[in-house]
Tab-separated table of C-alpha atoms in Angstrom:
chain	number	residue	atom	x	y	z
B	1	MET	CA	-23.619	16.329	6.565
B	2	ARG	CA	-26.769	14.978	5.392
B	3	ARG	CA	-28.094	11.638	6.642
B	4	PHE	CA	-30.808	9.575	5.145
B	5	ARG	CA	-33.622	8.532	7.520
B	6	ARG	CA	-34.857	4.944	7.414
B	7	GLY	CA	-37.716	4.384	4.883
B	8	SER	CA	-36.650	7.358	2.782
B	9	LEU	CA	-36.220	7.005	-0.881
B	10	PHE	CA	-33.031	8.042	-2.526
B	11	GLY	CA	-33.446	7.673	-6.223
B	12	LYS	CA	-34.582	3.926	-6.683
B	13	TYR	CA	-33.085	3.013	-3.417
B	14	ARG	CA	-35.084	2.808	-0.143
B	15	ILE	CA	-32.738	3.323	2.889
B	16	GLU	CA	-33.143	0.654	5.583
B	17	LYS	CA	-30.285	1.342	7.959
B	18	ARG	CA	-27.221	3.103	8.275
B	19	LEU	CA	-24.051	0.589	8.323
B	20	GLY	CA	-21.172	2.871	8.972
B	21	GLU	CA	-19.846	6.338	8.653
B	22	GLY	CA	-16.363	7.888	8.255
B	23	ALA	CA	-14.600	11.031	7.515
B	24	PHE	CA	-15.183	10.438	3.771
B	25	ALA	CA	-18.457	8.746	3.280
B	26	THR	CA	-21.526	7.112	4.928
B	27	VAL	CA	-22.628	3.439	4.039
B	28	TYR	CA	-26.144	2.476	4.141
B	29	GLN	CA	-28.181	-0.821	3.654
B	30	ALA	CA	-30.753	-0.146	1.010
B	31	LEU	CA	-33.267	-1.879	-0.996
B	32	ASP	CA	-33.233	-1.450	-4.957
B	33	THR	CA	-36.939	-0.982	-5.499
B	34	LEU	CA	-36.663	-1.923	-9.223
B	35	GLU	CA	-34.477	-4.952	-8.882
B	36	GLY	CA	-35.823	-6.007	-5.637
B	37	LEU	CA	-32.272	-6.690	-4.083
B	38	ARG	CA	-30.497	-5.318	-1.080
B	39	VAL	CA	-27.208	-3.317	-1.579
B	40	ALA	CA	-24.759	-1.327	0.195
B	41	LEU	CA	-24.715	2.481	-0.825
B	42	LYS	CA	-21.649	4.422	-0.144
B	43	VAL	CA	-22.361	8.125	-0.166
B	44	PRO	CA	-19.389	10.491	0.043
B	45	HIS	CA	-19.965	13.633	2.235
B	46	ALA	CA	-20.830	16.588	0.093
B	47	GLU	CA	-18.710	18.701	2.085
B	48	VAL	CA	-15.422	16.822	1.254
B	49	LEU	CA	-16.074	16.503	-2.598
B	50	ASP	CA	-14.406	19.716	-3.749
B	51	PRO	CA	-13.788	19.806	-7.594
B	52	GLU	CA	-10.288	18.025	-7.155
B	53	THR	CA	-11.475	15.235	-4.958
B	54	GLU	CA	-14.705	14.688	-7.047
B	55	ALA	CA	-12.538	14.356	-10.075
B	56	ALA	CA	-10.284	11.772	-8.258
B	57	VAL	CA	-13.225	9.884	-7.097
B	58	LEU	CA	-14.503	9.568	-10.716
B	59	HIS	CA	-11.186	8.405	-11.989
B	60	GLU	CA	-10.992	5.707	-9.275
B	61	VAL	CA	-14.666	4.774	-9.952
B	62	ARG	CA	-13.816	3.929	-13.600
B	63	LEU	CA	-10.744	2.144	-12.394
B	64	ALA	CA	-12.731	-0.040	-9.908
B	65	ALA	CA	-15.273	-0.842	-12.598
B	66	ARG	CA	-12.485	-2.575	-14.471
B	67	LEU	CA	-11.040	-4.469	-11.614
B	68	ARG	CA	-12.681	-7.874	-11.494
B	69	HIS	CA	-11.393	-10.597	-9.263
B	70	PRO	CA	-13.144	-13.268	-7.104
B	71	ARG	CA	-11.457	-11.772	-3.992
B	72	LEU	CA	-12.447	-8.128	-4.585
B	73	LEU	CA	-15.802	-6.694	-3.746
B	74	PRO	CA	-17.244	-5.676	-7.189
B	75	LEU	CA	-18.625	-2.193	-7.719
B	76	LYS	CA	-22.085	-2.887	-8.960
B	77	ALA	CA	-22.863	0.755	-10.134
B	78	ALA	CA	-21.917	4.393	-9.769
B	79	ASP	CA	-24.602	7.131	-10.051
B	80	ARG	CA	-25.305	10.671	-9.415
B	81	ILE	CA	-28.551	11.042	-7.571
B	82	ASP	CA	-29.739	14.510	-6.517
B	83	GLY	CA	-26.380	15.887	-7.302
B	84	ARG	CA	-24.546	13.382	-5.173
B	85	ILE	CA	-22.207	10.642	-6.182
B	86	VAL	CA	-23.426	7.231	-4.943
B	87	LEU	CA	-21.392	3.926	-5.198
B	88	VAL	CA	-23.506	0.682	-5.099
B	89	TYR	CA	-21.904	-2.492	-3.783
B	90	PRO	CA	-23.226	-6.156	-2.998
B	91	LEU	CA	-24.505	-6.269	0.527
B	92	GLY	CA	-22.175	-8.152	2.699
B	93	GLU	CA	-23.174	-10.401	5.734
B	94	ARG	CA	-20.488	-9.000	8.105
B	95	THR	CA	-16.932	-7.790	8.164
B	96	LEU	CA	-13.965	-9.472	9.224
B	97	GLU	CA	-13.787	-7.139	12.222
B	98	ASP	CA	-17.263	-8.673	13.308
B	99	ARG	CA	-15.918	-12.222	12.760
B	100	LEU	CA	-12.805	-11.475	14.935
B	101	ARG	CA	-15.131	-10.757	17.950
B	102	LEU	CA	-15.711	-14.551	17.942
B	103	ARG	CA	-13.267	-17.281	18.488
B	104	LEU	CA	-11.274	-18.137	15.175
B	105	GLY	CA	-9.547	-21.241	14.645
B	106	PHE	CA	-6.191	-21.271	13.083
B	107	ALA	CA	-7.220	-23.293	9.930
B	108	LYS	CA	-9.834	-20.668	9.269
B	109	ALA	CA	-7.566	-17.934	9.870
B	110	LEU	CA	-5.061	-19.191	7.483
B	111	SER	CA	-7.794	-19.595	4.805
B	112	TYR	CA	-8.953	-15.902	5.328
B	113	PHE	CA	-5.254	-14.731	5.088
B	114	GLU	CA	-4.803	-16.489	1.852
B	115	ALA	CA	-7.998	-14.797	0.659
B	116	LEU	CA	-6.685	-11.462	1.748
B	117	LEU	CA	-3.479	-12.110	-0.043
B	118	GLU	CA	-5.102	-12.959	-3.310
B	119	GLY	CA	-7.066	-9.773	-3.114
B	120	VAL	CA	-3.981	-7.562	-2.366
B	121	ALA	CA	-2.188	-9.140	-5.115
B	122	ALA	CA	-4.994	-8.561	-7.576
B	123	VAL	CA	-5.082	-4.965	-6.699
B	124	HIS	CA	-1.356	-4.405	-6.944
B	125	GLU	CA	-1.315	-6.159	-10.267
B	126	HIS	CA	-3.543	-3.159	-11.407
B	127	ARG	CA	-0.950	-0.813	-10.196
B	128	VAL	CA	-3.371	0.256	-7.434
B	129	ILE	CA	-2.270	1.015	-3.772
B	130	HIS	CA	-5.216	0.162	-1.482
B	131	CYS	CA	-4.253	2.309	1.420
B	132	ASP	CA	-6.805	1.180	3.775
B	133	ILE	CA	-6.462	-2.629	4.388
B	134	LYS	CA	-8.165	-3.415	7.850
B	135	PRO	CA	-10.596	-5.969	9.092
B	136	GLU	CA	-13.566	-3.497	8.499
B	137	ASN	CA	-12.787	-3.325	4.870
B	138	LEU	CA	-12.803	-7.158	4.311
B	139	ILE	CA	-16.562	-8.198	3.719
B	140	PHE	CA	-18.177	-11.628	3.844
B	141	VAL	CA	-20.423	-12.070	0.768
B	142	GLU	CA	-22.153	-15.513	0.506
B	143	GLY	CA	-19.423	-16.965	2.695
B	144	GLU	CA	-16.525	-15.632	0.888
B	145	LEU	CA	-14.242	-12.967	2.353
B	146	LEU	CA	-13.539	-10.127	-0.211
B	147	LEU	CA	-11.355	-7.054	-0.132
B	148	ALA	CA	-13.449	-3.884	-0.438
B	149	ASP	CA	-12.743	0.000	-0.899
B	150	PHE	CA	-9.827	-0.540	-3.370
B	151	GLY	CA	-9.248	2.498	-5.460
B	152	ILE	CA	-11.635	4.649	-3.532
B	153	ALA	CA	-9.502	3.894	-0.423
B	154	LYS	CA	-6.577	6.246	-1.080
B	155	ILE	CA	-9.039	9.188	-1.570
B	156	ALA	CA	-10.775	8.487	1.578
B	157	THR	CA	-7.330	8.085	3.354
B	158	ARG	CA	-6.270	11.428	2.121
B	159	THR	CA	-9.587	12.955	3.562
B	160	ILE	CA	-9.159	11.293	6.785
B	161	ARG	CA	-5.647	12.580	7.122
B	162	ALA	CA	-6.457	16.041	6.253
B	163	SER	CA	-9.526	15.886	8.851
B	164	GLY	CA	-7.147	14.681	11.557
B	165	SER	CA	-9.576	11.767	12.251
B	166	GLY	CA	-9.623	8.099	11.665
B	167	THR	CA	-7.872	5.083	12.957
B	168	VAL	CA	-4.147	4.258	12.179
B	169	GLY	CA	-4.018	0.892	13.854
B	170	TYR	CA	-3.239	-1.007	10.602
B	171	CYS	CA	-1.460	2.115	8.853
B	172	ALA	CA	2.298	1.707	7.932
B	173	PRO	CA	4.376	4.367	9.664
B	174	GLU	CA	5.463	5.867	6.255
B	175	GLN	CA	1.901	5.900	5.003
B	176	ALA	CA	0.966	7.991	8.078
B	177	MET	CA	3.540	10.479	6.902
B	178	GLY	CA	1.962	10.760	3.525
B	179	LYS	CA	4.144	8.335	1.578
B	180	PRO	CA	2.091	5.186	0.870
B	181	SER	CA	3.464	2.511	-1.337
B	182	PHE	CA	2.816	-1.234	-2.263
B	183	ARG	CA	4.987	-2.028	0.648
B	184	SER	CA	2.615	-0.063	2.890
B	185	ASP	CA	-0.226	-2.397	1.822
B	186	VAL	CA	2.041	-5.176	2.596
B	187	PHE	CA	2.696	-3.948	6.164
B	188	SER	CA	-1.274	-3.557	6.708
B	189	THR	CA	-1.819	-7.016	5.247
B	190	GLY	CA	0.752	-8.586	7.698
B	191	LEU	CA	-1.034	-6.939	10.703
B	192	VAL	CA	-4.376	-8.227	9.818
B	193	GLY	CA	-2.810	-11.742	9.202
B	194	TYR	CA	-1.004	-11.576	12.602
B	195	ARG	CA	-4.034	-10.524	14.367
B	196	MET	CA	-6.068	-13.359	12.927
B	197	MET	CA	-3.588	-16.097	13.569
B	198	ALA	CA	-2.129	-14.843	16.945
B	199	GLY	CA	-5.150	-13.135	18.455
B	200	ALA	CA	-3.496	-9.885	19.052
B	201	LEU	CA	-2.766	-6.689	17.112
B	202	PRO	CA	0.863	-5.611	17.130
B	203	GLU	CA	1.075	-1.888	17.940
B	204	TRP	CA	3.746	0.967	17.601
B	205	PRO	CA	6.780	0.636	17.786
B	206	PHE	CA	6.207	-3.020	16.258
B	207	ASP	CA	9.003	-4.539	18.493
B	208	TRP	CA	9.439	-8.266	17.833
B	209	PRO	CA	8.122	-10.565	19.129
B	210	PRO	CA	4.700	-8.786	19.565
B	211	PRO	CA	1.962	-9.981	22.037
B	212	GLY	CA	0.338	-13.377	20.880
B	213	ILE	CA	3.740	-14.740	19.517
B	214	LYS	CA	3.229	-17.876	21.798
B	215	ARG	CA	-0.129	-18.648	20.237
B	216	LEU	CA	1.130	-18.116	16.669
B	217	ARG	CA	4.205	-20.433	17.205
B	218	THR	CA	2.092	-23.107	18.687
B	219	HIS	CA	0.169	-23.472	15.336
B	220	ALA	CA	2.313	-21.877	12.658
B	221	SER	CA	5.531	-23.223	10.961
B	222	GLN	CA	8.579	-21.098	11.220
B	223	GLY	CA	8.153	-20.185	7.516
B	224	LEU	CA	4.885	-18.418	8.172
B	225	VAL	CA	6.071	-16.575	11.391
B	226	ASP	CA	8.978	-15.288	9.218
B	227	LEU	CA	6.721	-14.175	6.522
B	228	LEU	CA	4.544	-12.221	9.122
B	229	LYS	CA	7.601	-10.579	10.611
B	230	ARG	CA	9.023	-9.537	7.357
B	231	SER	CA	5.717	-7.970	6.221
B	232	ILE	CA	5.739	-5.649	9.230
B	233	GLU	CA	9.318	-4.565	9.440
B	234	LEU	CA	9.460	-0.815	10.065
B	235	ASP	CA	11.950	-0.331	7.315
B	236	PRO	CA	9.873	-0.589	3.978
B	237	LYS	CA	12.824	-1.997	2.124
B	238	LYS	CA	12.812	-4.944	4.286
B	239	ARG	CA	9.214	-5.908	3.598
B	240	PHE	CA	7.840	-7.775	0.399
B	241	ALA	CA	7.920	-5.311	-2.420
B	242	SER	CA	4.084	-5.977	-3.283
B	243	GLY	CA	1.173	-8.160	-2.719
B	244	PRO	CA	2.044	-10.572	-5.576
B	245	ALA	CA	5.420	-11.099	-4.058
B	246	MET	CA	4.129	-11.703	-0.623
B	247	LEU	CA	1.484	-14.147	-2.208
B	248	ARG	CA	4.081	-16.160	-3.872
B	249	ALA	CA	6.119	-16.275	-0.652
B	250	PHE	CA	2.968	-17.477	1.208
B	251	GLU	CA	2.314	-20.373	-1.486
B	252	ARG	CA	5.619	-21.690	-1.057
B	253	ILE	CA	4.787	-22.458	2.481
B	254	ARG	CA	1.207	-23.244	2.251
B	255	VAL	CA	1.352	-26.896	1.507
B	256	LYS	CA	3.449	-27.283	4.592
B	257	GLU	CA	0.977	-25.433	6.637
B	258	ARG	CA	-1.878	-27.541	5.490
B	259	ARG	CA	-0.090	-30.757	6.243
B	260	ARG	CA	0.589	-29.509	9.847
B	261	LYS	CA	-3.166	-29.225	10.436
């Protein structure tokens, strides 16, 4: 697995630091020396890009290039540099995971949850299953929370599953068994929302009520509590069918939630 050193040139990009690394790819902060802008470079590991996987990546890159929505992190460019595929994204300020290390008020958590729902709904409307919804894949860009890694995520998830590595903290049970669906993304979205608003992450076997329920019920209406409960049902058929369905349900209770605050 080749890593780039700080200050090295990779095409027109000068590597400034490594932001993260997973089983599928490494992400770097880099300076575009032509445009003078800082960007995030996602470089898939050469050893995971067999011909089949590379073809799948190229297909999803073309799909991601067409996906445009205010709640989705846009793909700025895709390139091949020194024989390696490179995905270029706007550089975010931090992730939701970073933000959750600090105290998060309920009103702010509710606004972040709404942004997440809008992003998931947009992805599903394009018939794409995200497969990796978690706080690390929610990026703040100019203060706005954007969903990242759509399209590419399902390829990365397949790679992670094959390697036996990766976190499953937000993964739906059926997805962990290799059968993801829109309802799997609903499950992950519900877990992220619950953690933001209750301050705790439900864990297997996801018995109800999970830790943090007292805090959630202190601030949320019963409608919102029921929405989160339905989203993390173990039986996929009991969940919302898709992101758009979950967003519509949320919108029906949104005014009531805001009036409470």
